[in-house]
PDB file of C-alpha atoms in Angstrom:
ATOM      1  CA  MET Q   1      -0.001  -0.080   0.113  1.00  0.00           C
ATOM      2  CA  ASN Q   2       1.175   3.336  -0.983  1.00  0.00           C
ATOM      3  CA  ILE Q   3       1.135   6.600   0.996  1.00  0.00           C
ATOM      4  CA  LYS Q   4      -1.685   8.014  -1.213  1.00  0.00           C
ATOM      5  CA  LYS Q   5      -3.927   5.120  -0.051  1.00  0.00           C
ATOM      6  CA  SER Q   6      -2.810   5.473   3.550  1.00  0.00           C
ATOM      7  CA  VAL Q   7      -3.521   9.341   3.645  1.00  0.00           C
ATOM      8  CA  LEU Q   8      -6.993   8.684   2.047  1.00  0.00           C
ATOM      9  CA  ILE Q   9      -7.868   6.114   4.912  1.00  0.00           C
ATOM     10  CA  ILE Q  10      -6.628   8.489   7.518  1.00  0.00           C
ATOM     11  CA  ILE Q  11      -8.660  11.351   5.841  1.00  0.00           C
ATOM     12  CA  LEU Q  12     -12.020   9.218   5.456  1.00  0.00           C
ATOM     13  CA  VAL Q  13     -11.658   7.981   9.335  1.00  0.00           C
ATOM     14  CA  LEU Q  14     -11.035  11.426  10.516  1.00  0.00           C
ATOM     15  CA  LEU Q  15     -13.904  12.995   8.693  1.00  0.00           C
ATOM     16  CA  VAL Q  16     -16.507  10.406   9.822  1.00  0.00           C
ATOM     17  CA  ASP Q  17     -15.098  10.511  13.266  1.00  0.00           C
ATOM     18  CA  GLN Q  18     -15.114  14.507  13.659  1.00  0.00           C
ATOM     19  CA  LEU Q  19     -18.362  15.049  11.860  1.00  0.00           C
ATOM     20  CA  SER Q  20     -20.254  12.590  13.958  1.00  0.00           C
ATOM     21  CA  LYS Q  21     -18.743  13.766  17.161  1.00  0.00           C
ATOM     22  CA  ILE Q  22     -19.558  17.620  16.413  1.00  0.00           C
ATOM     23  CA  TYR Q  23     -23.060  16.539  15.352  1.00  0.00           C
ATOM     24  CA  ILE Q  24     -23.603  14.905  18.765  1.00  0.00           C
ATOM     25  CA  LYS Q  25     -22.029  18.058  20.527  1.00  0.00           C
ATOM     26  CA  THR Q  26     -24.294  20.458  18.762  1.00  0.00           C
ATOM     27  CA  HIS Q  27     -27.658  18.271  18.670  1.00  0.00           C
ATOM     28  CA  PHE Q  28     -27.402  16.397  22.188  1.00  0.00           C
ATOM     29  CA  VAL Q  29     -27.330  17.491  25.682  1.00  0.00           C
ATOM     30  CA  LEU Q  30     -24.908  15.334  27.821  1.00  0.00           C
ATOM     31  CA  GLY Q  31     -26.588  12.096  28.774  1.00  0.00           C
ATOM     32  CA  ASP Q  32     -29.172  12.123  25.998  1.00  0.00           C
ATOM     33  CA  SER Q  33     -29.886   8.769  24.267  1.00  0.00           C
ATOM     34  CA  TYR Q  34     -31.600   7.859  21.058  1.00  0.00           C
ATOM     35  CA  VAL Q  35     -32.786   4.343  20.392  1.00  0.00           C
ATOM     36  CA  VAL Q  36     -31.826   3.053  17.005  1.00  0.00           C
ATOM     37  CA  PHE Q  37     -32.527  -0.628  17.843  1.00  0.00           C
ATOM     38  CA  ASP Q  38     -32.926  -2.494  21.087  1.00  0.00           C
ATOM     39  CA  TRP Q  39     -29.337  -3.538  21.004  1.00  0.00           C
ATOM     40  CA  PHE Q  40     -27.972  -0.242  19.501  1.00  0.00           C
ATOM     41  CA  LYS Q  41     -28.285   3.422  21.050  1.00  0.00           C
ATOM     42  CA  ILE Q  42     -26.819   6.818  20.263  1.00  0.00           C
ATOM     43  CA  HIS Q  43     -25.766   7.740  23.846  1.00  0.00           C
ATOM     44  CA  PHE Q  44     -23.800  11.098  24.399  1.00  0.00           C
ATOM     45  CA  ILE Q  45     -21.154  10.883  27.130  1.00  0.00           C
ATOM     46  CA  GLU Q  46     -17.771  12.687  27.479  1.00  0.00           C
ATOM     47  CA  ASN Q  47     -14.562  11.033  28.403  1.00  0.00           C
ATOM     48  CA  SER Q  48     -11.948  13.198  30.227  1.00  0.00           C
ATOM     49  CA  GLY Q  49      -9.791  10.080  31.183  1.00  0.00           C
ATOM     50  CA  ALA Q  50      -8.232   7.181  29.313  1.00  0.00           C
ATOM     51  CA  ALA Q  51      -9.742   3.934  27.986  1.00  0.00           C
ATOM     52  CA  TRP Q  52     -12.808   2.844  29.810  1.00  0.00           C
ATOM     53  CA  GLY Q  53     -12.905   6.486  31.565  1.00  0.00           C
ATOM     54  CA  ALA Q  54      -9.940   5.821  33.813  1.00  0.00           C
ATOM     55  CA  LYS Q  55      -7.955   8.743  35.129  1.00  0.00           C
ATOM     56  CA  LEU Q  56      -4.294   9.113  36.380  1.00  0.00           C
ATOM     57  CA  ASN Q  57      -5.511  10.797  39.568  1.00  0.00           C
ATOM     58  CA  ASP Q  58      -7.530   7.726  40.444  1.00  0.00           C
ATOM     59  CA  PHE Q  59      -4.014   5.920  40.736  1.00  0.00           C
ATOM     60  CA  LEU Q  60      -1.666   8.948  41.462  1.00  0.00           C
ATOM     61  CA  PRO Q  61      -1.678  11.506  44.198  1.00  0.00           C
ATOM     62  CA  ILE Q  62      -2.115  14.426  41.403  1.00  0.00           C
ATOM     63  CA  SER Q  63      -4.736  16.834  40.784  1.00  0.00           C
ATOM     64  CA  GLU Q  64      -7.413  15.853  37.992  1.00  0.00           C
ATOM     65  CA  HIS Q  65      -6.016  18.987  36.169  1.00  0.00           C
ATOM     66  CA  THR Q  66      -2.459  17.646  36.216  1.00  0.00           C
ATOM     67  CA  ALA Q  67      -3.800  14.148  35.441  1.00  0.00           C
ATOM     68  CA  LYS Q  68      -5.482  15.484  32.343  1.00  0.00           C
ATOM     69  CA  LEU Q  69      -2.670  17.479  31.061  1.00  0.00           C
ATOM     70  CA  ILE Q  70      -0.216  14.377  31.462  1.00  0.00           C
ATOM     71  CA  LEU Q  71      -2.510  12.209  29.696  1.00  0.00           C
ATOM     72  CA  THR Q  72      -2.991  14.711  26.731  1.00  0.00           C
ATOM     73  CA  VAL Q  73       0.549  15.129  26.275  1.00  0.00           C
ATOM     74  CA  PHE Q  74       1.249  11.463  26.287  1.00  0.00           C
ATOM     75  CA  ARG Q  75      -1.476  10.875  23.749  1.00  0.00           C
ATOM     76  CA  LEU Q  76       0.482  13.445  21.565  1.00  0.00           C
ATOM     77  CA  PHE Q  77       3.770  11.402  21.881  1.00  0.00           C
ATOM     78  CA  ALA Q  78       1.867   8.253  21.076  1.00  0.00           C
ATOM     79  CA  VAL Q  79       0.234   9.742  18.220  1.00  0.00           C
ATOM     80  CA  ALA Q  80       3.965  10.959  16.897  1.00  0.00           C
ATOM     81  CA  GLY Q  81       5.216   7.403  17.420  1.00  0.00           C
ATOM     82  CA  ILE Q  82       2.310   5.793  15.623  1.00  0.00           C
ATOM     83  CA  GLY Q  83       2.858   8.240  12.762  1.00  0.00           C
ATOM     84  CA  TYR Q  84       6.491   7.423  12.578  1.00  0.00           C
ATOM     85  CA  TRP Q  85       5.768   3.744  12.608  1.00  0.00           C
ATOM     86  CA  LEU Q  86       3.242   4.357   9.610  1.00  0.00           C
ATOM     87  CA  TYR Q  87       5.991   6.284   7.760  1.00  0.00           C
ATOM     88  CA  ASP Q  88       8.728   3.725   8.398  1.00  0.00           C
ATOM     89  CA  SER Q  89       6.588   1.183   7.384  1.00  0.00           C
ATOM     90  CA  ILE Q  90       5.555   2.502   4.085  1.00  0.00           C
ATOM     91  CA  LYS Q  91       8.973   3.633   3.305  1.00  0.00           C
ATOM     92  CA  LYS Q  92      10.443   0.049   3.873  1.00  0.00           C
ATOM     93  CA  GLN Q  93       7.593  -1.177   1.848  1.00  0.00           C
ATOM     94  CA  PHE Q  94       6.101  -3.455   4.521  1.00  0.00           C
ATOM     95  CA  SER Q  95       3.125  -5.530   3.832  1.00  0.00           C
ATOM     96  CA  GLY Q  96      -0.257  -3.622   2.774  1.00  0.00           C
ATOM     97  CA  THR Q  97      -1.866  -5.576   5.672  1.00  0.00           C
ATOM     98  CA  LEU Q  98       0.413  -3.827   8.114  1.00  0.00           C
ATOM     99  CA  VAL Q  99       0.089  -0.319   6.628  1.00  0.00           C
ATOM    100  CA  PHE Q 100      -3.674  -0.594   6.520  1.00  0.00           C
ATOM    101  CA  ALA Q 101      -3.811  -1.607  10.145  1.00  0.00           C
ATOM    102  CA  VAL Q 102      -1.447   1.249  11.226  1.00  0.00           C
ATOM    103  CA  SER Q 103      -3.173   3.697   9.136  1.00  0.00           C
ATOM    104  CA  LEU Q 104      -6.362   2.878  11.155  1.00  0.00           C
ATOM    105  CA  ILE Q 105      -4.660   2.803  14.475  1.00  0.00           C
ATOM    106  CA  PHE Q 106      -3.075   6.238  13.544  1.00  0.00           C
ATOM    107  CA  ALA Q 107      -6.312   7.789  12.333  1.00  0.00           C
ATOM    108  CA  GLY Q 108      -8.283   6.550  15.492  1.00  0.00           C
ATOM    109  CA  ALA Q 109      -5.612   8.143  17.849  1.00  0.00           C
ATOM    110  CA  LEU Q 110      -5.373  11.278  15.847  1.00  0.00           C
ATOM    111  CA  GLY Q 111      -9.244  11.449  16.078  1.00  0.00           C
ATOM    112  CA  ASN Q 112      -9.311  11.422  19.788  1.00  0.00           C
ATOM    113  CA  ILE Q 113      -6.290  13.670  20.188  1.00  0.00           C
ATOM    114  CA  ILE Q 114      -8.226  16.411  18.226  1.00  0.00           C
ATOM    115  CA  ASP Q 115     -10.938  16.131  21.035  1.00  0.00           C
ATOM    116  CA  SER Q 116      -8.474  16.306  23.735  1.00  0.00           C
ATOM    117  CA  VAL Q 117      -6.296  19.231  22.348  1.00  0.00           C
ATOM    118  CA  PHE Q 118      -9.095  21.327  20.706  1.00  0.00           C
ATOM    119  CA  TYR Q 119     -12.683  20.602  22.016  1.00  0.00           C
ATOM    120  CA  GLY Q 120     -12.083  22.365  25.409  1.00  0.00           C
ATOM    121  CA  MET Q 121     -11.731  25.685  23.414  1.00  0.00           C
ATOM    122  CA  LEU Q 122     -14.089  24.976  20.630  1.00  0.00           C
ATOM    123  CA  PHE Q 123     -17.275  24.292  22.543  1.00  0.00           C
ATOM    124  CA  ASN Q 124     -19.190  25.340  25.718  1.00  0.00           C
ATOM    125  CA  GLU Q 125     -20.600  23.053  28.243  1.00  0.00           C
ATOM    126  CA  SER Q 126     -22.973  20.231  27.348  1.00  0.00           C
ATOM    127  CA  ILE Q 127     -24.368  19.855  30.760  1.00  0.00           C
ATOM    128  CA  GLY Q 128     -28.141  20.669  30.654  1.00  0.00           C
ATOM    129  CA  GLN Q 129     -27.680  22.255  27.182  1.00  0.00           C
ATOM    130  CA  VAL Q 130     -26.913  21.707  23.588  1.00  0.00           C
ATOM    131  CA  ALA Q 131     -23.185  22.919  22.938  1.00  0.00           C
ATOM    132  CA  THR Q 132     -22.497  25.535  20.491  1.00  0.00           C
ATOM    133  CA  ILE Q 133     -19.085  25.287  18.578  1.00  0.00           C
ATOM    134  CA  PHE Q 134     -16.908  28.206  18.396  1.00  0.00           C
ATOM    135  CA  SER Q 135     -18.290  29.412  21.733  1.00  0.00           C
ATOM    136  CA  ASP Q 136     -17.340  32.614  23.546  1.00  0.00           C
ATOM    137  CA  GLU Q 137     -17.457  30.550  26.824  1.00  0.00           C
ATOM    138  CA  PRO Q 138     -15.482  27.534  25.960  1.00  0.00           C
ATOM    139  CA  TYR Q 139     -15.723  24.809  28.771  1.00  0.00           C
ATOM    140  CA  GLY Q 140     -11.980  24.125  29.057  1.00  0.00           C
ATOM    141  CA  GLY Q 141      -8.777  25.227  27.578  1.00  0.00           C
ATOM    142  CA  TRP Q 142      -6.174  23.897  24.976  1.00  0.00           C
ATOM    143  CA  PHE Q 143      -5.072  20.218  25.898  1.00  0.00           C
ATOM    144  CA  PHE Q 144      -8.151  19.964  28.327  1.00  0.00           C
ATOM    145  CA  GLY Q 145     -11.004  18.797  26.033  1.00  0.00           C
ATOM    146  CA  LYS Q 146     -13.132  15.842  26.676  1.00  0.00           C
ATOM    147  CA  VAL Q 147     -13.407  12.903  24.112  1.00  0.00           C
ATOM    148  CA  VAL Q 148     -16.948  12.623  22.689  1.00  0.00           C
ATOM    149  CA  ASP Q 149     -18.461   9.146  22.759  1.00  0.00           C
ATOM    150  CA  MET Q 150     -21.877   8.058  21.595  1.00  0.00           C
ATOM    151  CA  LEU Q 151     -22.114   4.449  20.126  1.00  0.00           C
ATOM    152  CA  TYR Q 152     -23.578   2.227  22.651  1.00  0.00           C
ATOM    153  CA  PHE Q 153     -24.511  -1.501  22.092  1.00  0.00           C
ATOM    154  CA  PRO Q 154     -26.340  -2.949  25.228  1.00  0.00           C
ATOM    155  CA  MET Q 155     -26.991  -6.282  23.165  1.00  0.00           C
ATOM    156  CA  ILE Q 156     -27.807  -7.800  26.527  1.00  0.00           C
ATOM    157  CA  ASP Q 157     -29.654  -5.776  29.214  1.00  0.00           C
ATOM    158  CA  THR Q 158     -31.268  -8.291  31.829  1.00  0.00           C
ATOM    159  CA  THR Q 159     -31.511  -9.347  35.512  1.00  0.00           C
ATOM    160  CA  TRP Q 160     -29.767 -12.612  36.887  1.00  0.00           C
ATOM    161  CA  PRO Q 161     -32.278 -15.104  37.912  1.00  0.00           C
ATOM    162  CA  ASN Q 162     -32.992 -15.186  41.657  1.00  0.00           C
ATOM    163  CA  TRP Q 163     -31.812 -18.804  41.981  1.00  0.00           C
ATOM    164  CA  ILE Q 164     -27.981 -17.976  41.321  1.00  0.00           C
ATOM    165  CA  PRO Q 165     -26.165 -17.390  44.343  1.00  0.00           C
ATOM    166  CA  TYR Q 166     -24.668 -13.924  45.122  1.00  0.00           C
ATOM    167  CA  LEU Q 167     -25.673 -12.640  41.501  1.00  0.00           C
ATOM    168  CA  GLY Q 168     -29.462 -13.343  41.729  1.00  0.00           C
ATOM    169  CA  GLY Q 169     -31.646 -10.417  41.238  1.00  0.00           C
ATOM    170  CA  LYS Q 170     -28.711  -8.130  40.049  1.00  0.00           C
ATOM    171  CA  SER Q 171     -28.605  -6.363  36.707  1.00  0.00           C
ATOM    172  CA  PHE Q 172     -26.455  -7.661  33.997  1.00  0.00           C
ATOM    173  CA  SER Q 173     -25.698  -5.929  30.597  1.00  0.00           C
ATOM    174  CA  PHE Q 174     -23.370  -6.635  27.821  1.00  0.00           C
ATOM    175  CA  PHE Q 175     -21.822  -4.639  26.029  1.00  0.00           C
ATOM    176  CA  ASP Q 176     -21.452  -1.731  28.600  1.00  0.00           C
ATOM    177  CA  PRO Q 177     -18.674   0.636  27.058  1.00  0.00           C
ATOM    178  CA  VAL Q 178     -19.622   3.634  24.930  1.00  0.00           C
ATOM    179  CA  PHE Q 179     -17.206   4.533  22.185  1.00  0.00           C
ATOM    180  CA  ASN Q 180     -16.715   6.447  18.955  1.00  0.00           C
ATOM    181  CA  ILE Q 181     -15.579   5.770  15.539  1.00  0.00           C
ATOM    182  CA  ALA Q 182     -12.008   6.676  16.301  1.00  0.00           C
ATOM    183  CA  ASP Q 183     -12.203   3.929  19.101  1.00  0.00           C
ATOM    184  CA  MET Q 184     -13.451   1.652  16.475  1.00  0.00           C
ATOM    185  CA  SER Q 185     -10.654   2.535  14.075  1.00  0.00           C
ATOM    186  CA  ILE Q 186      -8.040   1.737  16.587  1.00  0.00           C
ATOM    187  CA  SER Q 187      -9.563  -1.505  17.671  1.00  0.00           C
ATOM    188  CA  THR Q 188     -10.074  -2.814  14.254  1.00  0.00           C
ATOM    189  CA  GLY Q 189      -6.274  -1.817  13.381  1.00  0.00           C
ATOM    190  CA  VAL Q 190      -5.268  -3.761  16.434  1.00  0.00           C
ATOM    191  CA  GLY Q 191      -7.592  -6.768  15.682  1.00  0.00           C
ATOM    192  CA  ILE Q 192      -6.016  -7.067  12.176  1.00  0.00           C
ATOM    193  CA  LEU Q 193      -2.483  -7.206  13.610  1.00  0.00           C
ATOM    194  CA  LEU Q 194      -3.530  -9.803  16.107  1.00  0.00           C
ATOM    195  CA  VAL Q 195      -5.604 -11.897  13.553  1.00  0.00           C
ATOM    196  CA  PHE Q 196      -3.415 -11.516  10.770  1.00  0.00           C
ATOM    197  CA  ASN Q 197      -0.031 -11.305  12.412  1.00  0.00           C
ATOM    198  CA  LYS Q 198       1.835 -13.375   9.941  1.00  0.00           C
ATOM    199  CA  LYS Q 199       0.444 -11.670   6.939  1.00  0.00           C
ATOM    200  CA  ALA Q 200       1.113  -8.140   8.409  1.00  0.00           C
ATOM    201  CA  PHE Q 201       4.559  -8.883   9.258  1.00  0.00           C
ATOM    202  CA  ALA Q 202       5.356 -11.107   6.303  1.00  0.00           C
ATOM    203  CA  HIS Q 203       7.859  -8.581   4.551  1.00  0.00           C
ATOM    204  CA  LYS Q 204       9.836  -7.828   7.540  1.00  0.00           C
ATOM    205  CA  LYS Q 205      10.235 -11.481   8.436  1.00  0.00           C
ATOM    206  CA  GLU Q 206      11.442 -12.227   4.887  1.00  0.00           C
ATOM    207  CA  ASP Q 207      14.003  -9.351   4.912  1.00  0.00           C
ATOM    208  CA  ASP Q 208      15.277 -10.650   8.264  1.00  0.00           C
ATOM    209  CA  ALA Q 209      15.711 -14.148   6.896  1.00  0.00           C
ATOM    210  CA  ILE Q 210      17.588 -12.846   3.891  1.00  0.00           C
ATOM    211  CA  GLU Q 211      19.881 -10.607   6.135  1.00  0.00           C
ATOM    212  CA  GLU Q 212      20.408 -13.746   8.169  1.00  0.00           C
ATOM    213  CA  ASN Q 213      21.151 -15.972   5.290  1.00  0.00           C
ATOM    214  CA  GLN Q 214      23.589 -13.481   3.972  1.00  0.00           C
ATOM    215  CA  ASP Q 215      25.294 -12.901   7.162  1.00  0.00           C
ATOM    216  CA  THR Q 216      25.595 -16.791   7.514  1.00  0.00           C
ATOM    217  CA  GLY Q 217      27.191 -16.826   3.926  1.00  0.00           C
ATOM    218  CA  ASN Q 218      29.789 -14.345   4.629  1.00  0.00           C
ATOM    219  CA  GLU Q 219      30.962 -16.196   7.598  1.00  0.00           C
TER     220      GLU Q 219
END
């Protein structure tokens, strides 16, 4: 896969991701839900932490403000690292499967970092009101934006039978996480690398084998 196809993938993911987030921010109040199917809802939440809403200040003795800044800076370095990995993979003509997967991961990571870096200055609060873009009263600052999530798949929402010890009568739901297009892109890219590992890294392994044979021959 060449760089043009990779850039096209990244642009398409970013467009769908950002357009969906902007639409949700400017049409939904925080916490609003829209039922598409019984097993699929549009449910607007905002995530100021990492995956699953985890925050550094939950584990370290630092303020939430500092934790958010550290997380955003870490994400910036992570995006830069993934971007270099993608560039290097294309330059060295690694397999199209690898380039495709890394392009998805990069696009997803970039999509979420846009929220973290810019949304705090672009939007006002969504609590109790529909937010407006380019607001005169932004809810945060640069590097302190919240990631917009909206895709919710409660495929199972039931209650454990009373006869089950300890769990009886308690609610049970699957799948609980609320996520976005960027998260889907990252998960898909990682999934491709895991499932098609041999195919994704075939070119690199072949090159390593050739170099090893050449080294053995020279000896």
